[in-house]
Structures are given as C-alpha cells and as structure tokens.
mmCIF file of C-alpha atoms in Angstrom:
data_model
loop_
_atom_site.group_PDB
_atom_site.id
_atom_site.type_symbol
_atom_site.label_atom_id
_atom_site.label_comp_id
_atom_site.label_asym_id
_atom_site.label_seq_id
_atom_site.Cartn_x
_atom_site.Cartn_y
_atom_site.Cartn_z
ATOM 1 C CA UNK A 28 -13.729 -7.510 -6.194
ATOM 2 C CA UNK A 29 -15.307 -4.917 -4.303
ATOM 3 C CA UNK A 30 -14.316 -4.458 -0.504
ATOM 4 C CA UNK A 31 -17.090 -4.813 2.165
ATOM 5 C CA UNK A 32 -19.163 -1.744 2.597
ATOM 6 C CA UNK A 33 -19.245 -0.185 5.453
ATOM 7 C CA UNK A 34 -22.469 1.568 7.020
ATOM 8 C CA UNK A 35 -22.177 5.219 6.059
ATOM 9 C CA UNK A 36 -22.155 7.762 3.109
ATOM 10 C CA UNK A 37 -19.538 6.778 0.821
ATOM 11 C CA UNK A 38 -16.454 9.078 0.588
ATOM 12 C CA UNK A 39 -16.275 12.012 -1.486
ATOM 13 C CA UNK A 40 -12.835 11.089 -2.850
ATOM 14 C CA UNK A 41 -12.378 7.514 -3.291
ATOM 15 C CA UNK A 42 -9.297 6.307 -4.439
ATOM 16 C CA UNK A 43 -8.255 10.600 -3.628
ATOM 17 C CA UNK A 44 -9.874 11.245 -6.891
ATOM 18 C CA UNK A 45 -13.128 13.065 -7.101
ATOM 19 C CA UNK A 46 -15.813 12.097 -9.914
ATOM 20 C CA UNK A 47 -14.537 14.205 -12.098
ATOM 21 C CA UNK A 48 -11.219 12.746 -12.292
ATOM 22 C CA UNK A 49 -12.132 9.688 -12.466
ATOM 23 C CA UNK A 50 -14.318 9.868 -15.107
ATOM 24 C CA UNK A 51 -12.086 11.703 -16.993
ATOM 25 C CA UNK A 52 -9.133 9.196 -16.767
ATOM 26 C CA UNK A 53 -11.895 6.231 -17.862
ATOM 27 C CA UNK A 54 -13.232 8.602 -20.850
ATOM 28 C CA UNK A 55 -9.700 9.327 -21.606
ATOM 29 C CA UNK A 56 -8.545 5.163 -22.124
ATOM 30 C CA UNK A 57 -11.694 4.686 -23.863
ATOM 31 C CA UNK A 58 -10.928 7.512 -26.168
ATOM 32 C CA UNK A 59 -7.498 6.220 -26.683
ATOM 33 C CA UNK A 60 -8.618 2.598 -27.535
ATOM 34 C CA UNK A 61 -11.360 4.007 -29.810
ATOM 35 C CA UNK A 62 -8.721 5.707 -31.931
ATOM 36 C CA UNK A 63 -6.006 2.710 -31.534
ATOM 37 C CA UNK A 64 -9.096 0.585 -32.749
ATOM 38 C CA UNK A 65 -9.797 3.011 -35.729
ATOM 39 C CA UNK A 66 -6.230 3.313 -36.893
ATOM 40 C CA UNK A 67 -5.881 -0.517 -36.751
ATOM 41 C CA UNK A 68 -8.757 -0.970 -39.213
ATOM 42 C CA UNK A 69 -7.610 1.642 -41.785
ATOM 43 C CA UNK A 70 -4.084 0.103 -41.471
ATOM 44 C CA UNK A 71 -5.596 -3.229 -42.558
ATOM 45 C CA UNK A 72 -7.698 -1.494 -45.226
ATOM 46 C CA UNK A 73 -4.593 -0.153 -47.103
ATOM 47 C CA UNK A 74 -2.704 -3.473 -46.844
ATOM 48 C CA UNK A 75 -5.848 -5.120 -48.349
ATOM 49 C CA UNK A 76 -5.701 -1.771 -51.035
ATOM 50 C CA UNK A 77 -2.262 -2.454 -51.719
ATOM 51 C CA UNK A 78 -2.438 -6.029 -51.774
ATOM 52 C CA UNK A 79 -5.956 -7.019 -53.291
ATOM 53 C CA UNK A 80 -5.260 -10.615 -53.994
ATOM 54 C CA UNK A 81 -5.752 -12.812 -50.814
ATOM 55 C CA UNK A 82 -3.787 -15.314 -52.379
ATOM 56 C CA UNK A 83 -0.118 -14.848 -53.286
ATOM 57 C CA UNK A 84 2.163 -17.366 -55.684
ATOM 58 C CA UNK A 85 5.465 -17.142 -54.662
ATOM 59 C CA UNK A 86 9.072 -19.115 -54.749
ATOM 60 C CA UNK A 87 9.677 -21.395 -51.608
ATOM 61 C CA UNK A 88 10.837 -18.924 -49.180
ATOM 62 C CA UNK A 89 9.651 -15.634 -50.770
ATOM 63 C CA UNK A 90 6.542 -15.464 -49.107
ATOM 64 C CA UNK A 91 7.196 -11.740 -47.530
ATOM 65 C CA UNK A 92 5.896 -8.718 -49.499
ATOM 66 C CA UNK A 93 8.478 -6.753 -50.612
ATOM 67 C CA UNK A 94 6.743 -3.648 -51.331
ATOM 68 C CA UNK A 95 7.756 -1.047 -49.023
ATOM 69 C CA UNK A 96 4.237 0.637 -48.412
ATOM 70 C CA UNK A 97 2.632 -2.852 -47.225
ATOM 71 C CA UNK A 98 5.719 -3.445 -45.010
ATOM 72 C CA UNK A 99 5.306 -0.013 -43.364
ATOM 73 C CA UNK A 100 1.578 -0.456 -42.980
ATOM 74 C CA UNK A 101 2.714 -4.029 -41.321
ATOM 75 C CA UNK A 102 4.942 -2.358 -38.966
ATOM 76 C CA UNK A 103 2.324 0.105 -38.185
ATOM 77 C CA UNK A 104 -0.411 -2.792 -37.682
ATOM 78 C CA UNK A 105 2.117 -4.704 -35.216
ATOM 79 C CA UNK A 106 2.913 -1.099 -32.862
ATOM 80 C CA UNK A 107 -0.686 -0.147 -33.022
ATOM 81 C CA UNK A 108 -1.902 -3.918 -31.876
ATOM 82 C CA UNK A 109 0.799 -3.738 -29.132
ATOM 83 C CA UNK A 110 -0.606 -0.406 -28.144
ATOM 84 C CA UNK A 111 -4.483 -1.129 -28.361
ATOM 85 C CA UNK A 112 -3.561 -3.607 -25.478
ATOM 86 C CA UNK A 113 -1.390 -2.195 -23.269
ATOM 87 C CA UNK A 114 -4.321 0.384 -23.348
ATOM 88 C CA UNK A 115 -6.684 -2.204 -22.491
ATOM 89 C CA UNK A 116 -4.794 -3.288 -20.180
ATOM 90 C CA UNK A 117 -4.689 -0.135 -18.334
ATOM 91 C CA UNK A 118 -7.939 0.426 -18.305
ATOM 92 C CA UNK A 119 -8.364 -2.827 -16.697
ATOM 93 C CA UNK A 120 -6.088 -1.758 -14.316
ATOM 94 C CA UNK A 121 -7.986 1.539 -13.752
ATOM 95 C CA UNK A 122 -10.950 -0.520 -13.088
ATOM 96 C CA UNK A 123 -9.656 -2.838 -10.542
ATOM 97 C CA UNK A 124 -8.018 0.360 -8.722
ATOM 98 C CA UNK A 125 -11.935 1.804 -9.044
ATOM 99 C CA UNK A 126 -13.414 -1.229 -7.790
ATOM 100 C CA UNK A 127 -10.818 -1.226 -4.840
ATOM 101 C CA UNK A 128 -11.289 2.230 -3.783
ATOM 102 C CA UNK A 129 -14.829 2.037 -3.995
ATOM 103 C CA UNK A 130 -15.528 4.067 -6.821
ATOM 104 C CA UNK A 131 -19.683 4.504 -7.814
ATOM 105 C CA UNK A 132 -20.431 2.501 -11.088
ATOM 106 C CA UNK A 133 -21.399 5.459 -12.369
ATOM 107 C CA UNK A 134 -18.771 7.756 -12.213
ATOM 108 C CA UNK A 135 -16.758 4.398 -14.457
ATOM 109 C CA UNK A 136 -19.609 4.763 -17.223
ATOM 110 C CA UNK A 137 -19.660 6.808 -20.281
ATOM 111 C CA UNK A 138 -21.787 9.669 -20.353
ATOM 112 C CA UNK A 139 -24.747 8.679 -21.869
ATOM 113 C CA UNK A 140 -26.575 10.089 -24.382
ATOM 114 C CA UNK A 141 -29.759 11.761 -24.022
ATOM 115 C CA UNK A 142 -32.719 10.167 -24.916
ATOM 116 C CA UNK A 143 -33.870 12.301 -27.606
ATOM 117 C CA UNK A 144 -31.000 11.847 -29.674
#
C-alpha cells in the first residue's frame, strides 16, 4: 500500500505530522484498545461471578437473566465490544493514512523496551 518512493531524503512531515505526532496518535489507539480490552475481560469476569453456573434451567422462553447486575454488566460488555472496534478500526485507518503519506515504520511502532529490562 505504500506509494512509489521517490529518490531523495524522505520528508520531515509526512502526512504534515512530525514523528512525534504520529507516534503519539498510534500510542494513543493502542492505549485505548488496551484498556477497552481490559475492561471487556473484567466485565466478563463479573458476569461469570454473578452467574457461576454455565448452565441455566429455565421455562421455555425465560432464558434472559433477570438479575439486574448481570444485565448491566451485559450492556456494558455490548458498548465496550462496539467500542474496542471502532478503535480498531481507527487505528487501521491511522495506518493506511501512515502508509499513504509515507510515514517510517518506525515512528508506527511502540517504543520498545530496553534490553535490560
């Protein structure tokens, strides 16, 4: 997806964005989908908590919970879901604009760590 490069030191602002703003808008998505990832995974934690039993007996038709806390936690599952990939979706986007502009690889990365830790 990358254009043809042209012969030449590569523009300081590709895109109009220096490094540091894009990296910061790629570290920023990640952060978000880290934390839309983490609240995801407690939210199915405490419906597992409040519902231990995988299996359920109930009249034809009754199969929905009716206790308020695992309904909210449903709700909350379902927004968060929705939200984890409109997020990933925009940082697909973000990429694609990157990749366009001519954006270095590294200035899409995480920071990495150093190697002594």
């Amino acid at each position: 997806m990358r254009p043809p490069r042209v012969a030449g030191p590569p523009p300081e602002t590709p895109g109009g964005k220096d490094r540091e703003k894009w990296s910061t808008e790629f570290s920023r998505l990640r952060t978000e989908i880290a934390g839309l990832e983490q609240q995801i995974a407690l939210a199915q934690e405490g419906i597992r908590a409040a519902a231990p039993d995988d299996w359920s007996f109930s009249p034809t038709g009754g199969g929905m919970p009716s206790d308020p806390e695992v309904l909210r936690l449903r709700a909350q599952l379902r927004r968060d879901r929705q939200s984890l990939e409109a997020a990933r979706q925009r940082l697909r986007d973000l990429d694609v604009e990157a990749s366009l502009a001519g954006v270095p690889d590294d200035w899409m990365q995480p920071p990495t760590a150093p190697a002594g830790d």
